Coordinates of C-alpha atoms in Angstrom, one line a residue:
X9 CA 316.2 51.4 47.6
X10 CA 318.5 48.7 46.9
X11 CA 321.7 48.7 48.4
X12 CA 325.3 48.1 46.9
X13 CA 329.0 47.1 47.9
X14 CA 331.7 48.9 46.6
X15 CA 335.2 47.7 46.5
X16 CA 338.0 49.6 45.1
X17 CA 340.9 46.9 44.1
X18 CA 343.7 48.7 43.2
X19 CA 346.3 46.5 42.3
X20 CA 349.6 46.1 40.4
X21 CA 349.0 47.0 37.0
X22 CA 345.6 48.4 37.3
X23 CA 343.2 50.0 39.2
X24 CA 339.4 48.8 39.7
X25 CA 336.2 49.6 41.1
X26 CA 333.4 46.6 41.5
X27 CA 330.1 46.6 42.7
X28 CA 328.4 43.8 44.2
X29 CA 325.0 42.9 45.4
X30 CA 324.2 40.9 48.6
X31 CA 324.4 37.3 46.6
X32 CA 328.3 38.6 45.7
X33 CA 327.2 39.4 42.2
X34 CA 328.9 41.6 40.4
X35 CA 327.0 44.5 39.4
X36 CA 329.1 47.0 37.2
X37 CA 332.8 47.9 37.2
X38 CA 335.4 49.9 35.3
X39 CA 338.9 49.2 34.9
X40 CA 342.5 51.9 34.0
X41 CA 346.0 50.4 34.1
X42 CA 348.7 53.0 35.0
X43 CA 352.4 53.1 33.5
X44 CA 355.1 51.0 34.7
X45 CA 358.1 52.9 35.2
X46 CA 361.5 51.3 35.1
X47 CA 364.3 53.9 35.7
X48 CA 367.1 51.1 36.2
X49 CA 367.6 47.1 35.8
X50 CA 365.7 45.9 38.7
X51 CA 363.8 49.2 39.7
X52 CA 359.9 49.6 39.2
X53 CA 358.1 52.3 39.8
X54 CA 354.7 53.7 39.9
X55 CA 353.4 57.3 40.2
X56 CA 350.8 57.7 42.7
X57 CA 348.9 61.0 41.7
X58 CA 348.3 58.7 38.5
X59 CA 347.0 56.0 40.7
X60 CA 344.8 58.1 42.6
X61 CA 343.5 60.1 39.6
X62 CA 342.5 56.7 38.5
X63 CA 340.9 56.0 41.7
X64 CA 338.5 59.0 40.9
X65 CA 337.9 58.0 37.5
X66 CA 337.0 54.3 37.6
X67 CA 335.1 55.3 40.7
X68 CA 333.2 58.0 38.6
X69 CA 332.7 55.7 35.3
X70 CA 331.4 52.3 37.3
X71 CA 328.2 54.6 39.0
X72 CA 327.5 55.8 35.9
X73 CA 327.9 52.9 33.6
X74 CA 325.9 51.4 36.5
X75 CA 323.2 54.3 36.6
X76 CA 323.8 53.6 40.7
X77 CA 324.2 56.8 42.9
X78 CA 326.5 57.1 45.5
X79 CA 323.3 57.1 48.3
X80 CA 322.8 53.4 47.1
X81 CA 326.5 52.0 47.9
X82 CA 326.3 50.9 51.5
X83 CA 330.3 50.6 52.6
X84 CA 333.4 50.7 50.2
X85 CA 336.3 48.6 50.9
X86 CA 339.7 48.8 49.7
X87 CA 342.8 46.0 48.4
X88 CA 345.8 46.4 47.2
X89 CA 349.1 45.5 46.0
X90 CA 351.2 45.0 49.1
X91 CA 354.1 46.4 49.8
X92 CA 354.4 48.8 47.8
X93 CA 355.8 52.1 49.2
X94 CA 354.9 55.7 48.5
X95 CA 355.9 58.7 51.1
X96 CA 353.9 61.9 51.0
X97 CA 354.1 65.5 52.7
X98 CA 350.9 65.4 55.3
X99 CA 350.4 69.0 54.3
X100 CA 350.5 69.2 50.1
X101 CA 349.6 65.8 49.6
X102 CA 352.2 65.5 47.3
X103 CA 354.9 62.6 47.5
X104 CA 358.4 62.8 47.8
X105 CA 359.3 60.0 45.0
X106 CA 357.1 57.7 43.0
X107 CA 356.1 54.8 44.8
X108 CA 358.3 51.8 45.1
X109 CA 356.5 48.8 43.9
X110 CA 356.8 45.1 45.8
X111 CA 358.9 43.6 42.4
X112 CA 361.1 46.3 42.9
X113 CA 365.1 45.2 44.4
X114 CA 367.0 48.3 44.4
X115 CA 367.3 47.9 48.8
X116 CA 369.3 44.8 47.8
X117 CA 372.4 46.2 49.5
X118 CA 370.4 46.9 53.0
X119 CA 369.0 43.6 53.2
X120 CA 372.5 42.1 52.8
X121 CA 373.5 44.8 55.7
X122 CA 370.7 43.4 57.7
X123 CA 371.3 40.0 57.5
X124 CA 372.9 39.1 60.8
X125 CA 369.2 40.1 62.1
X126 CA 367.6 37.1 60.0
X127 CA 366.7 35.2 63.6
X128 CA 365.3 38.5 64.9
X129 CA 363.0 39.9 61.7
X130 CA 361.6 36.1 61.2
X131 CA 360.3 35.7 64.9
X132 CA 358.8 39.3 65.1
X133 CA 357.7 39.8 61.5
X134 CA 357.4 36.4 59.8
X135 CA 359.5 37.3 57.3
X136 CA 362.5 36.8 55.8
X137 CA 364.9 40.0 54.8
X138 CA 364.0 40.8 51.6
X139 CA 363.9 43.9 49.1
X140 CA 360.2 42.3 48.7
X141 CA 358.9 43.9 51.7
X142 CA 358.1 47.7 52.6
X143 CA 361.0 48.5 55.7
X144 CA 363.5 48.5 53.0
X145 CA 362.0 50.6 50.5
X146 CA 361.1 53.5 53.7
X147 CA 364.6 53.3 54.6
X148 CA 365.8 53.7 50.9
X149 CA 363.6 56.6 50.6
X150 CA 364.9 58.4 53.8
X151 CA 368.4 57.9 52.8
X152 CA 368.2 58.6 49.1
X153 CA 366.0 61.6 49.0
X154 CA 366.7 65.1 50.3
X155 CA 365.1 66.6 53.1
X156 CA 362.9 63.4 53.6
X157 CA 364.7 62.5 56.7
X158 CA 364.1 65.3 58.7
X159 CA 360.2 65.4 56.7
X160 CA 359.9 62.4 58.7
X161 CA 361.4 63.0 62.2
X162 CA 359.2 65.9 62.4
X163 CA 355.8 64.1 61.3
X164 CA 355.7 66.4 58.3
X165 CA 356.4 62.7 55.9
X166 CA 353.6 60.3 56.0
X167 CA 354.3 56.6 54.3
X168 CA 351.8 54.2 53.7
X169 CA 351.0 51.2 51.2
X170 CA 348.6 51.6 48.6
X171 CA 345.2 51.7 50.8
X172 CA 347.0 54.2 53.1
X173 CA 347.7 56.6 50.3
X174 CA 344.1 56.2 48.5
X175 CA 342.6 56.0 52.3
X176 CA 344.3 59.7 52.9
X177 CA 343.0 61.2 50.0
X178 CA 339.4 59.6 50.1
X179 CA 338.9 60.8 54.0
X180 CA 340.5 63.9 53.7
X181 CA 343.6 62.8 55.6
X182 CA 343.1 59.9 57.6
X183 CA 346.7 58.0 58.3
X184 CA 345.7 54.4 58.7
X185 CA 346.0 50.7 57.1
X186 CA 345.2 47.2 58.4
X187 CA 346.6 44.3 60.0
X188 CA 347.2 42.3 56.9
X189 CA 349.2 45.5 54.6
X190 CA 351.0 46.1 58.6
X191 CA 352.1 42.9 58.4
X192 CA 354.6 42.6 54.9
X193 CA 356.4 45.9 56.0
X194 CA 359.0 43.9 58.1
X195 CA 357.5 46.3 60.8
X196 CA 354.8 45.3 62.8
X197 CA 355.2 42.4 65.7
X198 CA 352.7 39.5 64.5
X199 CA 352.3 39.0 68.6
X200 CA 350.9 42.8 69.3
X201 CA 350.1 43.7 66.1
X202 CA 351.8 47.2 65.9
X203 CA 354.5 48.8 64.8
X204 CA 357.9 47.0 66.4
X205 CA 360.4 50.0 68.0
X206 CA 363.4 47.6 67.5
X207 CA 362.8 46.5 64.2
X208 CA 362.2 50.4 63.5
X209 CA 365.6 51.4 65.2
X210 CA 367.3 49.0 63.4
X211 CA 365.9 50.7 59.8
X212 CA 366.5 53.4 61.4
X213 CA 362.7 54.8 60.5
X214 CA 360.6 56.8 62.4
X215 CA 357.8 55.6 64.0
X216 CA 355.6 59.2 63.7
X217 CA 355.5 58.8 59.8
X218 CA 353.5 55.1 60.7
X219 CA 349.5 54.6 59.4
X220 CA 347.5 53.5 62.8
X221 CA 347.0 49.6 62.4
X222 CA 343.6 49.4 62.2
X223 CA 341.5 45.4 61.7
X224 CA 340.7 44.4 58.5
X225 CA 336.7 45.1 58.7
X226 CA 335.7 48.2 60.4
X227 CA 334.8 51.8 60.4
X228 CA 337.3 53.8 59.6
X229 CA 335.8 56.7 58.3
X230 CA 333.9 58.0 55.8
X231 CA 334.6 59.7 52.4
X232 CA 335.2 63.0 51.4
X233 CA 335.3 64.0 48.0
X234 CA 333.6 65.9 45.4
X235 CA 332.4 62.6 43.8
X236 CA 331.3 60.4 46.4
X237 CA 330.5 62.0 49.7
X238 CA 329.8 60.3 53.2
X239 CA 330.3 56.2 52.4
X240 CA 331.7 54.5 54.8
X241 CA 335.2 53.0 54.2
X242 CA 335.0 49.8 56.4
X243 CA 337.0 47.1 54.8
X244 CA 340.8 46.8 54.1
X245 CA 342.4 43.9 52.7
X246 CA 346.3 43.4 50.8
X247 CA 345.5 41.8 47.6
X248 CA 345.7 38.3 48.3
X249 CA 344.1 37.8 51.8
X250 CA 341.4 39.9 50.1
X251 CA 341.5 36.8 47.6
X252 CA 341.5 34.2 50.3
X253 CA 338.6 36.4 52.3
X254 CA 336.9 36.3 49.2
X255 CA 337.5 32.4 48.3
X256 CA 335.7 32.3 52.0
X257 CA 338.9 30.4 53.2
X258 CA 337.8 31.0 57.1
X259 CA 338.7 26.9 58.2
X260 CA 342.3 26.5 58.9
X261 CA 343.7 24.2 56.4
X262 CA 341.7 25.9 53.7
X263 CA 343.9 27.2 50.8
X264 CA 343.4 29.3 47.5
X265 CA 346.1 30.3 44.8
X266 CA 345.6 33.6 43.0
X267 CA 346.8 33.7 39.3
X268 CA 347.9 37.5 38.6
X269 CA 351.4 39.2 37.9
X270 CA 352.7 37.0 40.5
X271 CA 351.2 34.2 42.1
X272 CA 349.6 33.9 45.8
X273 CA 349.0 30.6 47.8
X274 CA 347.8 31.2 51.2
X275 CA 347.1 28.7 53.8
X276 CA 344.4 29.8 56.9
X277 CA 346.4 28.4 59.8
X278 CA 343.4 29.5 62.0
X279 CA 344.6 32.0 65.7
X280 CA 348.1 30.3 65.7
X281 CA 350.8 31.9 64.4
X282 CA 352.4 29.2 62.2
X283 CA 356.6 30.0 61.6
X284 CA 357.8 28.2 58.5
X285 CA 360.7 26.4 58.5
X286 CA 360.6 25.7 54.8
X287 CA 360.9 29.4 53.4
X288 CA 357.2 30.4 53.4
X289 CA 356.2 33.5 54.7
X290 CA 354.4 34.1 58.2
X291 CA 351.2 36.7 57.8
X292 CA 348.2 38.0 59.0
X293 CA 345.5 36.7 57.1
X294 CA 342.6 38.9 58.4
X295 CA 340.8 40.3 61.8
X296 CA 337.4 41.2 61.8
X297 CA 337.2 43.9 64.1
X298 CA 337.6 42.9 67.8
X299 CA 338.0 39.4 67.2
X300 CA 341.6 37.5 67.6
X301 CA 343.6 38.1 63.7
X302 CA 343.3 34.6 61.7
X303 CA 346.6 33.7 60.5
X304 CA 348.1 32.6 57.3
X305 CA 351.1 30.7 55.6
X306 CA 351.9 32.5 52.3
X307 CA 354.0 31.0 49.2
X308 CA 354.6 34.0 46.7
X309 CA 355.7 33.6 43.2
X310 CA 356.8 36.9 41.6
X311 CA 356.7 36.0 38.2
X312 CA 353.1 34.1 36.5
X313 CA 351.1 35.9 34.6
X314 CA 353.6 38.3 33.6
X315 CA 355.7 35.9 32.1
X316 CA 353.2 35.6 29.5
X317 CA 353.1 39.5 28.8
X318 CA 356.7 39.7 28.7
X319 CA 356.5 36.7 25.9
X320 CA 354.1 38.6 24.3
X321 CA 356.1 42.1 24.6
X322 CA 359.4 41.3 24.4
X323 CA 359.7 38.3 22.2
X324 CA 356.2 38.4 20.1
X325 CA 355.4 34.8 20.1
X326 CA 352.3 35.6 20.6
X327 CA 349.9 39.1 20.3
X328 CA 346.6 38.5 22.8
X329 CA 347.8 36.9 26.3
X330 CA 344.8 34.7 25.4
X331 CA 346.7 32.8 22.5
X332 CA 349.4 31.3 24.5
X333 CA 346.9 28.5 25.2
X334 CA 346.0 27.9 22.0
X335 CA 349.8 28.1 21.0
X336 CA 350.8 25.5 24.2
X337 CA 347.6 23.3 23.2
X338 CA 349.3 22.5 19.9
X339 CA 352.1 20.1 21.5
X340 CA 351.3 16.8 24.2
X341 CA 353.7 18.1 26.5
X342 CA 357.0 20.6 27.0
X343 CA 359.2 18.7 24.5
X344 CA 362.1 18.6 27.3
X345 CA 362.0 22.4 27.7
X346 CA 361.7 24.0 31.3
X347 CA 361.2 27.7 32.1
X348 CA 362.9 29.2 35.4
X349 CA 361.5 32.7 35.1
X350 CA 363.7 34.5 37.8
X351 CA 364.3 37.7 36.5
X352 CA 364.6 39.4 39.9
X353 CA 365.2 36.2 41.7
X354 CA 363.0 33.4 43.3
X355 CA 360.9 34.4 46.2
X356 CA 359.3 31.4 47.8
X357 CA 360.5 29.1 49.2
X358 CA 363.9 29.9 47.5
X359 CA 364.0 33.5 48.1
X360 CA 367.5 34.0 46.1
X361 CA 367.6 37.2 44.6
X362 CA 370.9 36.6 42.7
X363 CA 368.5 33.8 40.9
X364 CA 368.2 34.6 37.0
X365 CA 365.7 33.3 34.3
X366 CA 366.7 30.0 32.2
X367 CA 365.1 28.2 29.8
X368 CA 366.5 25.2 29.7
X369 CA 366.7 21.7 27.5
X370 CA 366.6 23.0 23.3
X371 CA 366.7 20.7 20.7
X372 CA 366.4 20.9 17.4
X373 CA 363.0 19.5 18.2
X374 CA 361.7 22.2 20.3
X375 CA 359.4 24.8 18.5
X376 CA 357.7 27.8 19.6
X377 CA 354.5 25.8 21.2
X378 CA 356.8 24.1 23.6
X379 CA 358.0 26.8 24.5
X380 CA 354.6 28.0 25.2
X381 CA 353.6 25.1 27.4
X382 CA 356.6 25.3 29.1
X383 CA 355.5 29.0 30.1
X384 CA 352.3 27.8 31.3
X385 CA 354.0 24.6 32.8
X386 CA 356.2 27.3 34.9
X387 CA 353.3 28.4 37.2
X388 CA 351.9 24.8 37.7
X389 CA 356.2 24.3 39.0
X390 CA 356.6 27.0 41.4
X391 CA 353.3 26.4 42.8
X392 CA 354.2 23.1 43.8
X393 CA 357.3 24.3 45.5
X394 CA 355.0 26.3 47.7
X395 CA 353.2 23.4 47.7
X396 CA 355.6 21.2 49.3
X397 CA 357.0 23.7 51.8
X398 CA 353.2 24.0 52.9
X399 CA 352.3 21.0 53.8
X400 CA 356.1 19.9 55.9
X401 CA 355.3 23.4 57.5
X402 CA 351.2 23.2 58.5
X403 CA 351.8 19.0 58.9
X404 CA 348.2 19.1 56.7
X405 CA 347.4 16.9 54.2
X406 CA 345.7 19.3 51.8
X407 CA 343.4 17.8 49.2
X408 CA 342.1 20.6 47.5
X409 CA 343.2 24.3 45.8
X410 CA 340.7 26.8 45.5
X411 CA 341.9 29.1 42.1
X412 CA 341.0 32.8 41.0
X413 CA 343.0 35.4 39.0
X414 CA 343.5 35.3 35.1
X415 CA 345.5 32.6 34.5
X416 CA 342.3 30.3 35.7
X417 CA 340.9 31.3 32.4
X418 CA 343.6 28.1 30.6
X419 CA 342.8 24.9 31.3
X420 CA 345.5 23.2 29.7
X421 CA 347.2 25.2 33.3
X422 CA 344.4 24.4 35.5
X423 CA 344.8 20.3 33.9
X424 CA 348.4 20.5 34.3
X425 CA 348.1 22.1 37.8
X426 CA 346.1 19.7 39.2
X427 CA 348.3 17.0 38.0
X428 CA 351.5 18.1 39.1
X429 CA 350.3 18.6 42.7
X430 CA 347.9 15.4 42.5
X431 CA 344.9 17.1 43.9
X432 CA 341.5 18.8 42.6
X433 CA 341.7 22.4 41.5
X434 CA 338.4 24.1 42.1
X435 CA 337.5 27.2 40.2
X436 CA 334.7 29.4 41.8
X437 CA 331.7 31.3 39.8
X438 CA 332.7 34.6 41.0
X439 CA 336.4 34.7 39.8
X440 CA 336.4 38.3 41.1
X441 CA 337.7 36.9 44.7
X442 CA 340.7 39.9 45.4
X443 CA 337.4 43.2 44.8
X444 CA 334.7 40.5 46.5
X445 CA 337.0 39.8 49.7
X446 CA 337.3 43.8 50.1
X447 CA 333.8 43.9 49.8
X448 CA 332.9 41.3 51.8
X449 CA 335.1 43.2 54.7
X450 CA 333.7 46.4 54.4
X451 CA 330.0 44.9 54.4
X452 CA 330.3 42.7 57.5
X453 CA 331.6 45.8 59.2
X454 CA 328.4 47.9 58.3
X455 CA 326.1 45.2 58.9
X456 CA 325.4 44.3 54.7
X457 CA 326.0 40.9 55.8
X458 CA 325.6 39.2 58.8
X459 CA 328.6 36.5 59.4
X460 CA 331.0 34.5 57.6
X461 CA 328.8 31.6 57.2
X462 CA 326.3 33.8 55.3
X463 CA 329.2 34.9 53.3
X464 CA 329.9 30.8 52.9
X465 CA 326.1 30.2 50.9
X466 CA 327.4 32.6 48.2
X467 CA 330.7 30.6 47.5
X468 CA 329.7 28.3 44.3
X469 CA 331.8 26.1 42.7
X470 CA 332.2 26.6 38.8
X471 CA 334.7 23.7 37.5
X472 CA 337.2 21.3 39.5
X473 CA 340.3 19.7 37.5
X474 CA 341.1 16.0 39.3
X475 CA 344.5 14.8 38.4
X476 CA 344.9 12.5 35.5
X477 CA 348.4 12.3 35.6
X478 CA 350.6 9.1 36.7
X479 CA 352.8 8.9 39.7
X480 CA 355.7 8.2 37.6
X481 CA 355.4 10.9 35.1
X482 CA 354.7 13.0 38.3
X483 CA 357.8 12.6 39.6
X484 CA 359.8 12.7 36.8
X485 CA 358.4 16.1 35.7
X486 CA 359.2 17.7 39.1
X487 CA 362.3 16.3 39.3
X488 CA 363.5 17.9 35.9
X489 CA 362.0 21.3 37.1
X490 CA 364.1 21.6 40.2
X491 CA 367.0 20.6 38.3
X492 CA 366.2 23.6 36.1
X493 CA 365.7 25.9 39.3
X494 CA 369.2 24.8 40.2
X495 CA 370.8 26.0 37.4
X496 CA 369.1 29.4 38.0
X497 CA 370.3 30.5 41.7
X498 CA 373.1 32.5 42.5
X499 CA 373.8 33.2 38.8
X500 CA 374.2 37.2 39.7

C-alpha cells in the first residue's frame, strides 16, 4: 500500500491540506479561506474556531477527493502564518479573543514603551521591537482582556501561534511549537533556544502559558480525532522557512523569496547566528531533530500580493487578481509612477510603522496600466531593499533567487525582478514550496525520506528570468523608488 505525506498549510488567508508522494508530487488538496476581521484602523483579526473548523474540513475533503484513507498518509506536518497570536482556556478549548494576526499594529504603544530595550531584544531575539511579532500581541491580550491575567498565572491560559492552536486540538491537548514559530515571538533566546525569563519579565508574561519548543522535524505526537486517528504529526515549520525547507535551501548562501500576502526572502546563513546590522531580521531557519538549528537572515515585506487584491477590492481596476498582468503588459514601463504601499508601515529593512502608502509621480500621461505596472513594479522594489541589506549583512555575493508563491505566476514581475536586482530568478516545478517544506519535515522525521540530499533530486527547475536590463536604467529606476519610500516614512 502506497504511502502519502500530508501537510496541513494553514496560512494567512486560507487554510490548506496537500498530499504528496515520495517524488514531492502533489497528489490532491483542498483549499477554505476564512474572514478577515477588521474591528479598528490598523487591527486584524481572525477567529480560530473558524480556522480550526476549516482544518477538519479541508482535511476531510482532500482524502476523499483523493479516494486516500487516513491508514495510507505516513506523517502530517504542519506551517503557518507566524506570529499570529490566539490564547485559549486549557480546559474548554475555547479562546479568550480572536487571534491577533502578524499585520496587525494595535501593541504600537508597548513597543514604543519598550524601546529603551532595543540593544537587549536584538541580541537575544534577533529582532527588532515591533507590533510584527507575538510578545506584544500576549501582553496586549493579558492586559486588555478580563480575567486573562490571572487565566494565565495559574496555567489555566494557554497561547500559542497557529500550529500550537491546530497542534492542541489535533492531539487532544498537546502544548507545543517549534524552533522556527519560538523564534518571531520576541521570546525565545536564539543561543538556548527556549523561552528567555528576562525578556518574559519585561512583557510581563508568564512563562507557564508557554508551548514546549520542540525541533522542526520530529515526533510529536500523534492524532486524535474523529476523522483522522493515530498519524503522526512530525513536522513543524512557520510559513516561510517551510518555503525555504521546501525550495531545499540547506547551503548557507542559498536564498528563496516567497510571493504571498506579504513577501519572504530568507537567506541560510548555515549554524552561525548572523545579526544584521542593516534592519533584517535574525531567525531560526530550521533544526532537524538533534542536530544544531540552521540559521537564517529574513527580509519581510508586508504588503505584495495583497496590494493587488486591495486594487482589485477597493479601487476596481481590475476584477480577477490574474488581470493585473495583462493590464501592466499594456504599457513599456511605469510612466514615472511609483507605488509605496505602506499602509501599516514598512517592515524591512525600514521597519517605520508611522510609514503610509503613496503613489507617487501623476501626469496627465499616466493611465490605469501604469498604474498597474507600478503595482507589480512595487514588489520587484522592496525586494531589492532586502536585497541590499542582505548581501552588506551575509558579505555574499548572491547570484541567484529561488521564487514560489502566487505572484511567480506574472512574468512581466519575475522579468522586472530579475532586472532590478541583476541576477537570475529561478522558478521551481513544484510551486507548492510553503505545504512541500512541512511535508518534507514531517517525512524525514518518520523515515519517508532518508536525508536532505534525497530531498535535493526532487528539486527541478521550471523557468529562470536572466536580467536584460541596463546598468544605467538600473540605477536610475532604484534611485526614483527610494526617493518615493522617502516621502512615505514618518507620515503618521
Amino acid at each position: 500500500m502506497s504511502k502519502f505525506i500530508g501537510a496541513i498549510d494553514q496560512g494567512t488567508t486560507s487554510t490548506r491540506f496537500v498530499l504528496f508522494d515520495h517524488n514531492s508530487n502533489k497528489i490532491a488538496s483542498h483549499q477554505i479561506e476564512h474572514k478577515q476581521i477588521f474591528p479598528k484602523a490598523g487591527w486584524v483579526e481572525h477567529d480560530p474556531i473558524e480556522i480550526w473548523n476549516n482544518t477538519k474540513k479541508v482535511i476531510k475533503v482532500t482524502l476523499q477527493k483523493s479516494k486516500i484513507s487516513e491508514k495510507q498518509i505516513a506523517a502530517i506536518g504542519i506551517t503557518n502564518q507566524r506570529e499570529t497570536t490566539v490564547i485559549w482556556n486549557k480546559k474548554t478549548g475555547k479562546p479568550y479573543y480572536n487571534a491577533i494576526v502578524w499585520q496587525d499594529t494595535r501593541t504600537n504603544d508597548i513597543c514604543n514603551s519598550l524601546k529603551k530595550h532595543q540593544k537587549l531584544f536584538r541580541e537575544k531575539t534577533g529582532l527588532p521591537i515591533a507590533t510584527y511579532f507575538s510578545g506584544p500581541k500576549i501582553k496586549w491580550l493579558l492586559d486588555k482582556v478580563k480575567g486573562l491575567r490571572e487565566a494565565a498565572e495559574s496555567g489555566e491560559a494557554l497561547f500559542g501561534t497557529m500550529d500550537s492552536w491546530i497542534i492542541w486540538n489535533l492531539t487532544g491537548g498537546k502544548h507545543i511549537t517549534d524552533v522556527t514559530n519560538a523564534s518571531r515571538t520576541m521570546l525565545m533566546n536564539l543561543q538556548t533556544l527556549d523561552w528567555d525569563d528576562e525578556l518574559l519579565q519585561l512583557l510581563d508574561i508568564p512563562r507557564k502559558m508557554l508551548p514546549e519548543i520542540c525541533s522542526s522535524s520530529e515526533i510529536f505526537g500523534v492524532t486524535k480525532t474523529a476523522f483522522v486517528n493515530e498519524i503522526p504529526i512530525s513536522g513543524i515549520l512557520g510559513d516561510q522557512q517551510a518555503a525555504l525547507f521546501g525550495q531545499t535551501c540547506f547551503q548557507p548562501g542559498d536564498v528563496k523569496n516567497t510571493y504571498g500576502t506579504g513577501c519572504f526572502i530568507l537567506l541560510n546563513t548555515g549554524n552561525e547566528i548572523c545579526y544584521s546590522k542593516n534592519g533584517l531580521l535574525t531567525t531560526v531557519g530550521y533544526q532537524i531533530k538533534d542536530q544544531k538549528p540552521v540559521y537564517a537572515l529574513e527580509g519581510s515585506v508586508a504588503i505584495a500580493g495583497s496590494l493587488i487584491q486591495w486594487i482589485r477590492d477597493n479601487f476596481s481596476l481590475i476584477t480577477e487578481s490574474s488581470e493585473i498582468n495583462d493590464l501592466a503588459e499594456k504599457v513599456s514601463d511605469n510612466g514615472g509612477v511609483y507605488f509605496v504601499p505602506a499602509f501599516s508601515g514598512l517592515f524591512a529593512p525600514y521597519w517605520n510603522s508611522g510609514a503610509r502608502g503613496t503613489i507617487i509621480g501623476l501626469t496627465h500621461f499616466v493611465n490605469k496600466s501604469h498604474i498597474a505596472r507600478s503595482v507589480l513594479e512595487a514588489t520587484a522594489f522592496q525586494t531589492r531593499d532586502v536585497f541590499e541589506a542582505m548581501q552588506k549583512d551575509s558579505g555574499l555575493n548572491i547570484k541567484e533567487l529561488k521564487v514560489d508563491g502566487g505572484m511567480t505566476a506574472s512574468e512581466l514581475l519575475m522579468q522586472f525582478q530579475a532586472d532590478i536586482l541583476d541576477i537570475s530568478v529561478i522558478v521551481p516545478e513544484m510551486t507548492e514550496t510553503t505545504a512541500l517544506g512541512a511535508a518534507y519535515a514531517a517525512g524525514l522525521a518518520v523515515g519517508y525520506w532518508k536525508n536532505e540530499s534525497e530531498l535535493q533530486k526532487n528539486w527541478k527547475e521550471k523557468k529562470t528570468w536572466n536580467s536584460n536590463m541596463t546598468e544605467k536604467k538600473r540605477k536610475i529606476l532604484y534611485e526614483k523608488w527610494q526617493k518615493a519610500v522617502k516621502r512615505s516614512l514618518d507620515w503618521v
